XYZ file of C-alpha atoms in Angstrom:
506
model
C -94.989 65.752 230.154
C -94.004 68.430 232.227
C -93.133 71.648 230.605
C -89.393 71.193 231.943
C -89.498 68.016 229.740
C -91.231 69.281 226.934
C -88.487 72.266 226.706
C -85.701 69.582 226.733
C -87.406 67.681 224.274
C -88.070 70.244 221.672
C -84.483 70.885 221.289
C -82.852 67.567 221.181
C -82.498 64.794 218.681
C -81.770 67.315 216.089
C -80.174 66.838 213.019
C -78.667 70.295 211.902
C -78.976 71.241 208.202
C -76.544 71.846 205.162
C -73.112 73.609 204.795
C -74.500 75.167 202.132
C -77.432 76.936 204.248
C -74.995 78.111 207.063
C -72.600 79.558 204.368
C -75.438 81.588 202.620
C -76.400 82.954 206.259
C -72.911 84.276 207.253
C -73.023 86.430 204.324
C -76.378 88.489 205.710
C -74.155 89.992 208.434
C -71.409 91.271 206.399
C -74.557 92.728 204.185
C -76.259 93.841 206.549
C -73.076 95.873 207.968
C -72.481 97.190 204.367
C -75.903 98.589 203.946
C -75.566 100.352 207.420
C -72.252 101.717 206.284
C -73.951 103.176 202.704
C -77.037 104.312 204.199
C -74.233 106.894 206.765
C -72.670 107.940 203.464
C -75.888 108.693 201.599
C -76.873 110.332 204.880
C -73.333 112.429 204.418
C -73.904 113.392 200.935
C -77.296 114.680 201.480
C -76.615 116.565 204.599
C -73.061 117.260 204.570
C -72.734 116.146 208.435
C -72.482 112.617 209.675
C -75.130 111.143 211.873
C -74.537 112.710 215.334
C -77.694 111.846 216.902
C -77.213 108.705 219.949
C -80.896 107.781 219.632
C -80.991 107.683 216.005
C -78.091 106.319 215.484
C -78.544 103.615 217.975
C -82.033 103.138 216.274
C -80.290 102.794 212.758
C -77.695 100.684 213.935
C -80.471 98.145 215.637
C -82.776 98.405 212.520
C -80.346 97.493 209.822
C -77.287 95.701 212.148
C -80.060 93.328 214.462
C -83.101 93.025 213.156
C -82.556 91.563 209.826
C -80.832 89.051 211.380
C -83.931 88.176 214.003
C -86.276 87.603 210.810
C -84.034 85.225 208.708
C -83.897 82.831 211.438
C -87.044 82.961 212.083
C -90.172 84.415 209.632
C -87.760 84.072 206.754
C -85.732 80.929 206.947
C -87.868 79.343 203.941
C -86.375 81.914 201.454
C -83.200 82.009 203.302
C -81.758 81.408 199.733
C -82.996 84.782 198.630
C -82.145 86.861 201.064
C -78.570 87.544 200.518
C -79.219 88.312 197.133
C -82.285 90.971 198.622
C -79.864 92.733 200.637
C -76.810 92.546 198.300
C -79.206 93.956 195.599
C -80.622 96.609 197.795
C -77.053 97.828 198.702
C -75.896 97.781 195.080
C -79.266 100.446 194.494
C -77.661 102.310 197.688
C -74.345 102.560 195.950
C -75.479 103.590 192.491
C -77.263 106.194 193.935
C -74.219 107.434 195.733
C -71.946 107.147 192.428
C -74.554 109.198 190.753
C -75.090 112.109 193.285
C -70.796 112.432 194.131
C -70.316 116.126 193.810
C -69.016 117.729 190.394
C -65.385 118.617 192.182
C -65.230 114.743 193.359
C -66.141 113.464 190.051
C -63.314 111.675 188.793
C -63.130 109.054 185.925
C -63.863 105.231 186.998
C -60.748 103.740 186.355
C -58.721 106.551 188.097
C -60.577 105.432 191.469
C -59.676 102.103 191.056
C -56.125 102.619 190.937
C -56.536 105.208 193.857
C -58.331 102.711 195.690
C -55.131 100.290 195.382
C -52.947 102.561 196.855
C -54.708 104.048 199.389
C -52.978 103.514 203.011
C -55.333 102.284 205.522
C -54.804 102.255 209.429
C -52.572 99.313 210.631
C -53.103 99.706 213.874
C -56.631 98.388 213.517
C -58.017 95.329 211.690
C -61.950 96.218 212.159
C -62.964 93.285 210.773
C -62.157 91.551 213.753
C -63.861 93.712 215.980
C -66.879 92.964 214.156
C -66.634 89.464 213.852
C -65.966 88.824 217.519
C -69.055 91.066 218.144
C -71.379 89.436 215.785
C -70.582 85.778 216.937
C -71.959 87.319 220.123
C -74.820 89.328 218.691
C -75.537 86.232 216.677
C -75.326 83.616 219.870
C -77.491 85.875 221.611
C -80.245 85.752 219.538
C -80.126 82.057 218.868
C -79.765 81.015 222.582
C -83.202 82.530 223.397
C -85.012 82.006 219.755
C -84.292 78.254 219.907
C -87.193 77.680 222.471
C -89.449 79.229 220.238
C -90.770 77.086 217.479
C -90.227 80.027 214.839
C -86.549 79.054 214.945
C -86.202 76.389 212.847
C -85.172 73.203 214.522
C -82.314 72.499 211.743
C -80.719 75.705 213.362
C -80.462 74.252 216.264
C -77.320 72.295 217.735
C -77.609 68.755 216.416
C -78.165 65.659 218.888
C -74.771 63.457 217.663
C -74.078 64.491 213.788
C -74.437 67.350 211.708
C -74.237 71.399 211.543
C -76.537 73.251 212.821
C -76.081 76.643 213.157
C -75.832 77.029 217.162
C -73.172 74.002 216.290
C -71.197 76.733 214.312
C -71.701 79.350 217.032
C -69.823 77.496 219.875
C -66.924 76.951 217.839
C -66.866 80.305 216.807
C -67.051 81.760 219.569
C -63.764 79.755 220.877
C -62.734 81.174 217.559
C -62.933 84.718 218.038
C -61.565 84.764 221.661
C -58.523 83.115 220.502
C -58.499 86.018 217.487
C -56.900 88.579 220.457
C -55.717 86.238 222.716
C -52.345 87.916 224.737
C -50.282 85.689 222.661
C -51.780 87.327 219.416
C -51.485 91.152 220.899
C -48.179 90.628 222.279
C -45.917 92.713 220.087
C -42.973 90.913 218.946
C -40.361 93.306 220.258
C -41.462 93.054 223.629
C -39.308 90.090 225.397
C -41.280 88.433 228.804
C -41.008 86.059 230.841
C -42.228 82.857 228.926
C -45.105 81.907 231.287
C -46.049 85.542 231.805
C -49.038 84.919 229.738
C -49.823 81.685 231.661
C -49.686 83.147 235.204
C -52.031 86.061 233.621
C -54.344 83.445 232.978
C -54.857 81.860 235.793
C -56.169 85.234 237.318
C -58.178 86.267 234.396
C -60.444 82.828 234.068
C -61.658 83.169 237.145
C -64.724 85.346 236.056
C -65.302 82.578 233.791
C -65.138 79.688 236.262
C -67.477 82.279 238.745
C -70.176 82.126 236.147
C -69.808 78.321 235.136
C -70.598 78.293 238.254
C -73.328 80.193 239.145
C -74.949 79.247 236.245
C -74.431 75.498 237.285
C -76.660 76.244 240.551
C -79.401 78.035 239.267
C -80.110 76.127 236.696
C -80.337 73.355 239.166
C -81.788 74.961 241.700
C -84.821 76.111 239.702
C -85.250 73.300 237.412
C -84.152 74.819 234.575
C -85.030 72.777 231.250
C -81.248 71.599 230.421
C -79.639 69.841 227.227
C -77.713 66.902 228.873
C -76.064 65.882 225.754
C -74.779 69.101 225.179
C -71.909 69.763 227.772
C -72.818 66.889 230.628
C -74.853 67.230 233.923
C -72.734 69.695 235.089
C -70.740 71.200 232.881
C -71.466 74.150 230.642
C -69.629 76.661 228.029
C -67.987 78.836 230.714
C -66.587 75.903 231.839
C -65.124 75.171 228.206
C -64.153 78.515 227.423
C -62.022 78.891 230.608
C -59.552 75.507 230.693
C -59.612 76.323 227.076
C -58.178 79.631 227.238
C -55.766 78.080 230.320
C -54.461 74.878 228.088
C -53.716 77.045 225.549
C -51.326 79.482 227.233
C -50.116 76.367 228.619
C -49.567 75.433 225.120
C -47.859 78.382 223.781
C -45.627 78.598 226.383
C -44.105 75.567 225.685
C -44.356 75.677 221.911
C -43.245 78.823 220.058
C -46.254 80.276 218.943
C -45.759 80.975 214.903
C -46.169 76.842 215.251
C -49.532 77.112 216.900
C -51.400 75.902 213.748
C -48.884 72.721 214.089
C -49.845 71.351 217.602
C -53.602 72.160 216.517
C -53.240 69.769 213.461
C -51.596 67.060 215.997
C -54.438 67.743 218.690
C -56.881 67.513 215.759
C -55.707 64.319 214.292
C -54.408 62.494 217.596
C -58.081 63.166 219.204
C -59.418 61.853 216.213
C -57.244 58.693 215.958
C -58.376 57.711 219.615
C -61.595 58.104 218.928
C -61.720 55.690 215.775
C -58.925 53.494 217.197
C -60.171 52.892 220.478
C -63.573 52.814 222.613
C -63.616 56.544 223.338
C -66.312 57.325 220.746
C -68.768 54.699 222.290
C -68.148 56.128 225.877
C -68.915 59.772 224.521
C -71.819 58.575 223.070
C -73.684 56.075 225.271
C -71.554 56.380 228.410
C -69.229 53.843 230.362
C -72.029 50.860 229.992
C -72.911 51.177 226.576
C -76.322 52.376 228.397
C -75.727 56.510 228.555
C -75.397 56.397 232.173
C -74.345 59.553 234.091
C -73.115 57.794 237.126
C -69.691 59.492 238.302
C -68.065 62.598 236.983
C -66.610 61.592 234.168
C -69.689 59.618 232.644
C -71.746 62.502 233.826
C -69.847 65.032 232.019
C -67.979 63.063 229.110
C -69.273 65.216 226.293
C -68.153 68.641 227.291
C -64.576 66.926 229.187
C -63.860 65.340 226.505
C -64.709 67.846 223.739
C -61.861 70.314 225.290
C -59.560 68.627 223.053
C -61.416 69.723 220.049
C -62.029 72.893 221.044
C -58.466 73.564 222.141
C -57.658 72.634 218.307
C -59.385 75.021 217.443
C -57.824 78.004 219.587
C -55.014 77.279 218.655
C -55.655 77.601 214.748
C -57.065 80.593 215.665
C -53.954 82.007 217.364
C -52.340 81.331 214.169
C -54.721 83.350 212.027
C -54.182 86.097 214.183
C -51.148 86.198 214.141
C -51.349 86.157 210.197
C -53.832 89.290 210.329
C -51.668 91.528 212.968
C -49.243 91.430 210.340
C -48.576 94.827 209.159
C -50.231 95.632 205.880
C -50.408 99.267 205.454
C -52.406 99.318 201.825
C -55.821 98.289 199.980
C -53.346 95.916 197.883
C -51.982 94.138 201.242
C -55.322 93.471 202.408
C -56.725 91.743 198.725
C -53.814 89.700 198.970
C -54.162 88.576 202.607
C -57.845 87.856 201.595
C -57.179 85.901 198.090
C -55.055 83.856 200.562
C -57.459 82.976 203.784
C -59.967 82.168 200.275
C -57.128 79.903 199.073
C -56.462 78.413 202.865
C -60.489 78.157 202.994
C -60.896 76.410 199.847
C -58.096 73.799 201.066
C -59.689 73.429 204.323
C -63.137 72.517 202.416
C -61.151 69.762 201.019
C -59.996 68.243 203.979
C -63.165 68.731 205.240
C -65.069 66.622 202.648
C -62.064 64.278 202.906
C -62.322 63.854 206.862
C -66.024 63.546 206.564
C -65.571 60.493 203.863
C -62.847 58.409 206.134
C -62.635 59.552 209.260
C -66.309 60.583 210.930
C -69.137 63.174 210.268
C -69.099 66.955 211.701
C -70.248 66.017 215.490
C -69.954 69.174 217.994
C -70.430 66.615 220.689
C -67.502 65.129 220.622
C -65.796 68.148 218.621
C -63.825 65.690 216.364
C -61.398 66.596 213.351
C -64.156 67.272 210.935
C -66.000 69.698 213.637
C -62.682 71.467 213.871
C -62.408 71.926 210.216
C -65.996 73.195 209.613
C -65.475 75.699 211.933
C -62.273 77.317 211.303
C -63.046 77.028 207.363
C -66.111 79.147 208.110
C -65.235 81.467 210.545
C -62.411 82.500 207.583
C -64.930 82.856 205.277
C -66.748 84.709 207.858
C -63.579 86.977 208.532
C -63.347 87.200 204.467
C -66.620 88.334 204.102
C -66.369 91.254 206.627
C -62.632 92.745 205.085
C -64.433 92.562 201.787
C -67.512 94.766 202.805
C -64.879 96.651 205.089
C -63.045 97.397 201.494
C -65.916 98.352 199.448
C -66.705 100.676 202.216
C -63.288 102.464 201.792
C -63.777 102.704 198.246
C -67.087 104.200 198.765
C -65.688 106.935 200.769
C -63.882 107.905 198.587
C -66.256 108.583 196.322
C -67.456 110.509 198.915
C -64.713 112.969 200.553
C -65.075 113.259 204.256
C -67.772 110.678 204.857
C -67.215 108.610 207.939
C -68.409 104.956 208.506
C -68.290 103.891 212.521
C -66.216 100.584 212.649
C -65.106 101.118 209.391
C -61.297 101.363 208.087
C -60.076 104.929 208.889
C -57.994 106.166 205.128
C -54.846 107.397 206.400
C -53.686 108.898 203.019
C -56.149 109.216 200.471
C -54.336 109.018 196.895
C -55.199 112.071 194.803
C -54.216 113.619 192.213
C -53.880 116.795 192.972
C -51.967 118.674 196.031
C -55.280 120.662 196.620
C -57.411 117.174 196.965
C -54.646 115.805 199.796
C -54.803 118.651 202.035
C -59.188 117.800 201.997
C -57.540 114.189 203.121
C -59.692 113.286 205.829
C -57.379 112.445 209.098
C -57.711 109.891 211.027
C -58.905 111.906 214.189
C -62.526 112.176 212.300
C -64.014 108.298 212.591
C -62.608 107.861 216.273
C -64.604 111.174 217.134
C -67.403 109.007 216.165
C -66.807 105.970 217.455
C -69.230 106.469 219.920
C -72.229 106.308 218.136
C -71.450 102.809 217.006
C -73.423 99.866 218.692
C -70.714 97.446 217.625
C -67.930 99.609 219.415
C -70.830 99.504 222.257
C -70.602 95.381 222.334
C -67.167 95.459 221.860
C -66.331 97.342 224.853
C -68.720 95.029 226.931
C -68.689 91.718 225.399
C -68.659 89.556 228.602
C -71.444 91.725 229.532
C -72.844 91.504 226.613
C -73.267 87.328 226.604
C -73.681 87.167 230.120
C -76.945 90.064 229.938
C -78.477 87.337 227.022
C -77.957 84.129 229.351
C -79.794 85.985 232.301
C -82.520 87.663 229.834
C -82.888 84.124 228.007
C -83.411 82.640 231.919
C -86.378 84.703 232.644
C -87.881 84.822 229.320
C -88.295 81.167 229.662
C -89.037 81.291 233.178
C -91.981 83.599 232.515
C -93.263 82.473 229.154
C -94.555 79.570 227.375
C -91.949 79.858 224.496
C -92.751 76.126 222.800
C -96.758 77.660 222.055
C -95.929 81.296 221.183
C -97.667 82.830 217.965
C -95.383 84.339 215.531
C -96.408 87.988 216.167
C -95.630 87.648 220.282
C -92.072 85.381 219.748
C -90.733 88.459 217.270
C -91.901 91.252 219.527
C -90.264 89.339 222.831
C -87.019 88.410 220.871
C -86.973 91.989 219.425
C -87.570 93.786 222.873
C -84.996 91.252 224.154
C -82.211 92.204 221.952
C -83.110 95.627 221.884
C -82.873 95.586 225.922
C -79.518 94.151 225.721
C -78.139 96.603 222.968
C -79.430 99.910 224.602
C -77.812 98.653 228.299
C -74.572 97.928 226.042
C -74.906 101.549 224.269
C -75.535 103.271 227.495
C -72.680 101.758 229.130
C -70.440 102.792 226.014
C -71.754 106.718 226.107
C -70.914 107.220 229.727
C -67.611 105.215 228.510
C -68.296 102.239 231.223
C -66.241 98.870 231.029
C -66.909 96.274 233.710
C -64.149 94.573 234.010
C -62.304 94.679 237.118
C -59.835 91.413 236.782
């Protein structure tokens, strides 16, 4: 076999691996973010100064934000199980020391901070967690697009031939997911009246960077011989593609609909896609092609998965524009945001239900076609994904103030710290402080760059492969190439963000 064919090979006819797996793995982000967030605090205490530094605070952010990451889904994914409860234990050690080292004039009795805590205002303005789950899909993608071709990465991670969840599975939809999270639709501010196909017009000028790279991408992986997944998207079709008559069909969509009853025309999407697939001969012809034979003669045949899947995926975006609009509600306190969170559990916990039920009666999770149980996977975990981030976002919060004037980059900024005393709110720290150091931050750095960002790790991935022979690569090499890859990628991203750079010019 040629090594074209032996690339394609090694990552299809894949069967993904449990729900219980990929839930246990979105919690090492979230971890991973709170240990950055109490190592800056301890860092605080001690020194009495945040971290100012750009290098090391581009090194700490890489060390503790990335690279955990890299080694759990690779060296580590036998004891996935345990890490979690590693990191989760490690940070618990980082917060006890903290509790135990507050200054004497801090010191206040346990119970006292909890009720603080409750009260205390937050910024409404700006819902971090989202910024950090849209960047960590991406930092997350990233890594997987290139470690799949080496045969560290377990093959269950990768995206499964016809049925199951595999990881990279979870990360497409996601990704639709948390574009759809701060959509113009979502941003829009209620008071502001426009045109109703404002937003739609809008769109059809800012795809076309999207459709340019589809593109481009189209020819030179063509052109070159690039090893390709055919099953995937279709011989010419690819995720740009997706993403961009997604993004168009949906302001389509909520220009005709009103858009508090997005999450309504994404059930009926869900379901009617879903009926015609079970109902009629569309989930043969997704499958095995016009002839029963998986021909890829014509357009259609020779793109039906990733055509065809739009439906799916535009379910999806649409029950995301719902969520956001949900989280840009204004909620001002700690209390707001426990409630908003003990519902998306309760929503989450529902969806798991109709998730086991469409898996029983209606068909397994299949990406492929992107059917009703695909869309339910997703948006149930990319809640609990969201959940998972407010709640280390929270216990940040109440870990600052533990620690008066401490500062956490990407982090909830305390607009009124509760105290007791006058003297105590005139220390209040004011909300000026964390945006001051907002540049240090590698996720603010992604964030500001995220097209970049994605498009940087498809060219990078190109020429790894190009260059190497991933499929034979010894352990030590593939973690020093995927290391220096992401590492690459981050510093361009952090330089761009010091010299405060955005390329985006439509």
């Amino acid at each position: 076999m040629s090594q074209k064919h032996l690339k394609e090979a090694f990552i299809s006819n894949l069967n993904g691996t449990s729900l219980l797996e990929i839930s246990l793995g979105l919690s090492l982000a979230p971890l991973c973010l709170l240990c950055r967030g109490l190592l800056l605090i301890l860092y605080y205490l001690h020194h009495g100064k945040p971290l100012r530094s750009r290098k090391y605070s581009l090194l700490l952010d890489f060390t503790v934000l990335v690279s955990p990451l890299l080694f759990c889904c690779t060296v580590l994914s036998p004891v996935i199980f345990f890490m979690p409860t590693i990191i989760a234990a490690f940070c618990a050690g980082l917060f006890s020391k903290i509790y135990s080292q507050r200054k004497p004039d801090a010191r206040v009795p346990f119970r006292q901070i909890v009720k603080d805590f409750q009260k205390t205002c937050l910024d409404s303005e700006y819902i971090p967690a989202i910024t950090v789950l849209r960047v960590y899909v991406n930092v997350l993608t990233s890594i997987s697009i290139l470690a799949v071709d080496f045969p560290q990465y377990p093959r269950r991670y990768a995206k499964a031939e016809t049925y199951g969840t595999g990881v990279m599975d979870f990360g497409v939809g996601a990704f639709i997911f948390s574009n759809a999270l701060v959509c113009p639709e979502v941003r829009q501010k209620s008071c502001v009246t426009q045109p109703k196909f404002s937003n739609l017009a809008k769109q059809f000028f800012s795809i076309w960077p999207l459709i340019f790279l589809g593109v481009g991408r189209l020819l030179s992986v063509k052109s070159i011989e690039y090893h390709e997944h055919t099953s995937e998207y279709g011989v010419h079709w690819n995720f740009f593609f997706t993403l961009a008559f997604v993004r168009l069909a949906a302001s389509l969509l909520l220009a005709i609909f009103p858009k508090n009853k997005s999450w309504i025309v994404a059930i009926n999407l869900a379901v009617l896609y879903q009926l015609i697939l079970n109902v009629t001969s569309l989930k043969t012809f997704v499958l095995h092609g016009s002839d029963g034979k998986d021909t890829r003669v014509g357009f259609l045949n020779a793109n039906r998965e990733g055509l065809l899947s739009l439906f799916g995926y535009l379910a999806i975006y649409m029950a995301s524009v719902q969520v956001g609009l949900y989280l840009m509600k204004c909620r001002n306190s700690v209390k707001d945001w426990m409630e908003a969170v003990c519902l998306l559990l309760l929503t989450v916990l529902v969806l798991f239900v109709f998730l086991h039920l469409s898996q029983a009666h209606a068909d397994p999770v299949s990406r492929r076609m992107a059917n009703l149980s695909y869309c339910i996977w997703v948006v149930a975990h990319c809640l609990t994904f969201f959940v998972c981030f407010v709640a280390t976002d929270l216990m940040l919060v109440f870990t600052k103030l533990l620690v008066k004037g401490s500062s956490v980059p990407s982090c909830w900024d305390v607009a009124k710290p509760p105290s007791t005393s006058k003297k105590d709110e005139m220390e209040a720290v004011p909300l000026r402080r964390e945006s001051k150091l907002s540049h240090l931050c590698l996720i603010s750095a992604v964030n500001k760059n995220q097209l970049l960002f994605f498009l940087l790790a498809n060219v990078m991935t190109g020429i790894v492969n190009i260059t190497i022979d991933t499929i034979h690569s010894k352990t030590a090499f593939t973690l020093c190439i995927l290391h220096l890859y992401m590492f690459f990628n981050c510093l361009i991203m952090h330089t761009l963000h010091a010299k405060n750079i955005v390329l985006k010019f439509w």
